[in-house]
Coordinates of C-alpha atoms in Angstrom, one line a residue:
M1 CA 142.5 85.0 63.9
Y2 CA 140.1 82.2 64.7
E3 CA 140.3 79.6 67.5
R4 CA 140.1 76.9 64.8
D5 CA 140.0 76.6 61.0
V6 CA 136.3 77.1 60.2
L7 CA 137.0 75.7 56.7
A8 CA 138.4 72.5 58.0
R9 CA 134.9 71.0 58.0
N10 CA 131.6 71.6 56.4
W11 CA 130.6 74.3 58.8
R12 CA 127.9 75.7 56.5
R13 CA 126.0 72.4 56.9
P14 CA 126.6 71.5 60.6
G15 CA 124.8 69.0 62.6
K16 CA 121.5 70.1 64.1
G17 CA 121.8 72.5 67.0
T18 CA 125.6 73.2 66.6
I19 CA 125.3 76.7 65.2
P20 CA 123.6 79.2 67.5
S21 CA 120.9 81.6 66.4
V22 CA 121.6 85.2 67.4
P23 CA 119.1 88.1 67.2
A24 CA 120.4 90.7 64.9
E25 CA 120.2 93.5 67.4
R26 CA 121.2 97.0 66.4
D27 CA 125.0 97.7 66.9
L28 CA 125.8 93.9 67.0
V29 CA 129.2 93.5 65.2
V30 CA 129.4 90.5 62.9
E31 CA 131.3 89.4 59.7
D32 CA 129.8 88.0 56.6
A33 CA 131.5 84.6 56.2
D34 CA 131.6 84.6 52.4
S35 CA 132.8 88.1 51.7
G36 CA 134.6 89.0 54.9
F37 CA 132.7 92.3 55.2
C38 CA 132.6 93.2 58.9
G39 CA 130.2 95.7 60.3
A40 CA 127.5 96.6 62.9
V41 CA 123.9 95.8 62.4
V42 CA 121.9 98.9 61.5
A43 CA 118.7 97.3 60.2
C44 CA 117.1 94.0 60.0
D45 CA 113.9 92.6 58.4
K46 CA 112.5 89.1 58.0
E47 CA 114.8 88.3 55.1
A48 CA 118.0 90.4 55.3
V49 CA 120.3 92.4 57.6
T50 CA 122.1 95.6 56.8
L51 CA 125.7 96.0 58.1
E52 CA 127.7 99.2 58.3
D53 CA 131.5 99.0 58.5
R54 CA 133.8 101.5 60.3
F55 CA 134.1 103.6 57.1
G56 CA 130.3 104.1 57.0
R57 CA 129.8 101.7 54.1
R58 CA 126.6 99.7 54.2
R59 CA 125.8 96.3 52.6
L60 CA 122.7 94.1 52.7
F61 CA 123.1 90.4 53.4
P62 CA 120.4 87.6 53.4
L63 CA 119.6 85.9 56.7
A64 CA 121.0 82.6 55.5
P65 CA 121.9 79.8 58.0
A66 CA 125.4 80.0 59.5
A67 CA 126.2 83.0 57.2
F68 CA 128.0 85.1 59.7
L69 CA 130.8 85.0 62.2
L70 CA 130.5 86.5 65.7
E71 CA 133.8 86.8 67.4
G72 CA 135.2 84.3 64.9
K73 CA 132.5 81.7 65.4
P74 CA 129.7 80.9 62.9
V75 CA 126.2 82.0 63.9
T76 CA 122.8 82.3 62.2
L77 CA 121.4 85.8 62.5
V78 CA 117.7 86.0 63.1
R79 CA 115.3 88.9 63.2
P80 CA 115.0 90.2 66.7
A81 CA 111.7 89.7 68.5
P82 CA 109.5 92.8 68.5
A83 CA 110.0 94.9 71.6
A84 CA 107.2 94.7 74.1
A85 CA 105.1 97.8 74.2
R86 CA 106.5 100.1 77.0
A87 CA 104.0 100.8 79.7
P88 CA 103.3 104.5 80.1
R89 CA 105.3 106.1 82.9
R90 CA 103.4 106.9 86.0
S91 CA 103.7 110.0 88.2
A92 CA 104.0 109.7 91.9
S93 CA 100.2 110.1 92.2
G94 CA 99.6 107.1 89.9
S95 CA 98.5 109.2 86.9
V96 CA 100.0 108.8 83.4
A97 CA 103.0 111.1 83.3
V98 CA 103.1 113.7 80.5
E99 CA 106.5 113.3 78.8
G100 CA 108.4 116.6 78.0
L101 CA 106.0 118.5 80.3
R102 CA 106.0 122.3 80.1
A103 CA 104.0 123.7 83.0
R104 CA 100.7 125.2 82.0
V105 CA 100.1 128.9 82.7
A106 CA 98.6 129.0 86.2
R107 CA 94.9 129.1 86.5
E108 CA 93.1 131.7 88.7
S109 CA 91.8 128.8 90.7
R110 CA 93.9 127.7 93.7
I111 CA 94.3 125.0 96.3
Y112 CA 95.0 126.1 99.9
V113 CA 96.4 123.8 102.5
E114 CA 97.1 124.5 106.2
G115 CA 100.8 124.5 106.5
V116 CA 104.2 124.2 104.8
H117 CA 104.4 120.4 105.5
D118 CA 101.0 119.9 103.8
A119 CA 102.2 121.8 100.8
A120 CA 105.4 119.8 100.6
L121 CA 103.6 116.5 100.7
V122 CA 101.0 117.6 98.1
E123 CA 103.9 118.8 95.8
K124 CA 105.8 115.6 96.2
I125 CA 102.9 113.3 95.2
W126 CA 100.7 115.5 93.0
G127 CA 103.3 118.1 91.7
H128 CA 103.3 116.7 88.2
D129 CA 99.6 116.6 88.0
L130 CA 99.3 120.2 89.3
R131 CA 101.8 121.5 86.7
V132 CA 99.9 119.7 83.9
E133 CA 96.7 121.4 85.1
G134 CA 98.3 124.8 86.0
V135 CA 97.1 124.7 89.6
V136 CA 99.1 126.6 92.3
V137 CA 99.1 125.3 95.9
E138 CA 99.4 127.8 98.8
Y139 CA 99.4 127.3 102.5
L140 CA 97.5 129.2 105.2
E141 CA 99.3 128.5 108.5
G142 CA 96.1 127.5 110.1
V143 CA 92.4 127.8 109.3
D144 CA 91.2 130.2 112.1
D145 CA 90.8 133.0 109.6
L146 CA 89.5 130.8 106.7
P147 CA 86.2 132.8 106.1
A148 CA 88.2 136.1 105.8
I149 CA 90.8 134.4 103.6
V150 CA 88.1 133.1 101.3
E151 CA 86.5 136.5 101.0
E152 CA 89.8 138.1 100.2
F153 CA 90.4 135.5 97.5
G154 CA 87.1 136.4 95.8
P155 CA 85.8 133.0 94.5
A156 CA 83.8 133.2 91.3
P157 CA 83.1 131.2 88.2
G158 CA 86.4 130.3 86.7
R159 CA 88.1 131.3 90.0
R160 CA 87.5 128.3 92.3
L161 CA 89.2 127.7 95.6
G162 CA 89.8 124.3 97.1
V163 CA 90.8 124.0 100.8
L164 CA 92.4 121.0 102.5
V165 CA 91.9 121.1 106.3
D166 CA 93.6 119.0 109.0
H167 CA 91.5 117.2 111.6
L168 CA 88.2 117.9 109.8
V169 CA 85.9 115.7 111.9
E170 CA 82.4 116.2 113.3
G171 CA 82.3 118.5 116.3
S172 CA 85.9 119.8 115.9
K173 CA 86.9 123.5 115.8
E174 CA 87.9 123.0 112.2
S175 CA 84.5 121.7 111.2
R176 CA 82.8 124.7 112.7
I177 CA 85.0 127.1 110.8
A178 CA 84.6 125.2 107.5
A179 CA 80.8 125.4 107.9
R180 CA 81.0 129.2 107.7
V181 CA 82.2 129.0 104.1
T182 CA 79.2 128.7 101.9
S183 CA 80.3 129.9 98.4
P184 CA 79.5 127.4 95.6
H185 CA 82.9 128.2 94.2
V186 CA 84.7 127.0 97.3
L187 CA 85.2 123.3 98.3
V188 CA 86.5 122.7 101.8
V189 CA 87.5 119.1 102.5
G190 CA 89.6 117.5 105.1
H191 CA 91.2 114.4 106.6
P192 CA 90.8 113.0 110.1
F193 CA 94.4 113.3 111.1
I194 CA 95.6 115.8 113.8
D195 CA 98.6 116.6 111.6
I196 CA 99.5 115.8 108.0
W197 CA 102.4 113.6 109.3
Q198 CA 99.8 111.0 110.2
A199 CA 98.7 110.7 106.6
V200 CA 101.9 108.8 105.9
K201 CA 101.4 105.1 106.6
P202 CA 103.4 104.0 109.7
S203 CA 104.8 101.0 107.7
V204 CA 106.6 103.4 105.4
L205 CA 108.6 104.7 108.5
R206 CA 108.9 101.2 109.9
I207 CA 107.0 102.1 113.0
P208 CA 104.0 100.0 114.3
A209 CA 101.6 103.0 114.6
W210 CA 101.6 106.8 115.1
P211 CA 101.7 107.2 118.9
D212 CA 99.0 108.8 120.9
V213 CA 100.0 112.2 122.4
P214 CA 98.5 113.3 125.7
R215 CA 96.4 116.5 125.7
G216 CA 98.4 119.6 126.5
V217 CA 101.5 118.2 124.8
P218 CA 102.5 119.7 121.4
W219 CA 101.6 117.0 119.0
K220 CA 104.8 116.9 116.9
E221 CA 107.1 117.1 119.9
G222 CA 105.1 114.4 121.6
V223 CA 105.3 112.1 118.6
I224 CA 109.1 112.6 118.3
A225 CA 109.6 111.8 122.0
A226 CA 107.4 108.7 121.9
L227 CA 109.3 107.4 118.9
G228 CA 112.6 108.1 120.5
W229 CA 113.8 110.3 117.7
R230 CA 116.5 112.7 118.8
L231 CA 115.4 115.3 116.2
E232 CA 113.9 118.7 115.9
P233 CA 110.4 118.8 114.2
A234 CA 111.9 120.1 111.0
E235 CA 114.4 117.3 110.9
A236 CA 111.7 114.7 111.7
W237 CA 109.6 116.0 108.9
R238 CA 112.5 115.7 106.4
R239 CA 112.8 112.0 107.5
I240 CA 109.1 111.4 107.0
L241 CA 108.9 113.2 103.7
G242 CA 112.0 111.4 102.5
A243 CA 110.4 108.1 103.1
V244 CA 107.5 108.9 100.8
S245 CA 107.8 108.2 97.1
T246 CA 104.3 107.4 95.7
Y247 CA 100.7 107.7 96.5
S248 CA 100.7 104.1 98.0
D249 CA 102.7 105.5 100.9
L250 CA 99.8 107.6 102.0
E251 CA 96.5 106.9 103.7
P252 CA 93.5 106.6 101.4
S253 CA 91.6 109.3 103.4
L254 CA 94.1 111.9 102.3
L255 CA 94.4 110.6 98.7
G256 CA 90.7 110.9 98.0
R257 CA 90.4 114.4 99.4
V258 CA 93.4 115.8 97.3
E259 CA 92.1 114.2 94.1
E260 CA 88.6 115.7 94.9
L261 CA 90.2 119.2 95.2
I262 CA 92.1 118.9 92.0
D263 CA 89.0 117.8 90.1
F264 CA 87.0 120.7 91.7
V265 CA 89.4 123.5 90.7
T266 CA 90.0 122.1 87.2
S267 CA 86.4 121.4 86.3
P268 CA 85.9 122.3 82.6
E269 CA 82.5 123.9 83.5
E270 CA 84.4 126.6 85.3
D271 CA 86.9 127.4 82.5
G272 CA 86.5 130.7 80.6

């Protein structure tokens, strides 16, 4: 059953380096050269290895030099090196992922974003974090009625509202509307982009930059035309969202604002 007669020479005292050392990894199948007991490794310490045969019988053998046969050839089993500590898994937002997550019961606090595309992007990157914290994200379909929406929500201690606004820059219509919201239990923040599409780094889509769209031209349609995409806006968004996998695919000016909102609505000072 062997390529050559292992007893035809003094194989238990071979020349230096002729017998390989093999880590006794779990499930490795070897044969004890003296007794002929063949089995899989089920345990190993610094002095001995435990083998289990196909009938479930277990035997302990010392880790002696050239004491085992692997595929008919003599080997020296050695204790496996300790496995390196596994780095904690990260969520798409870069936070430490919670293994075996069960979503927390939703808080009364909420985060509002302008549109369905904003909500989809926030969910893709921060969805894990939001479920850990029990935060629900809803979309407004614009901010023109933001003061009335805030009043209807009824912010209060333990019932905070965070709002993410597109194109929140000085002098814009959005900035004037946001200034009318004064409740201490509401935080309105925004990014400088005309649309949430621009928060995705151009390099992720393999384009040099987001194109400038002339005034009077619908922004999404103008971008699609300038890029030469023969797509409807919904199809274009699916392409954009599909290219995004982690927080590093987004512009920092969006990342910071979303993290700020999550911190605001989950502040422990507002619990209970």
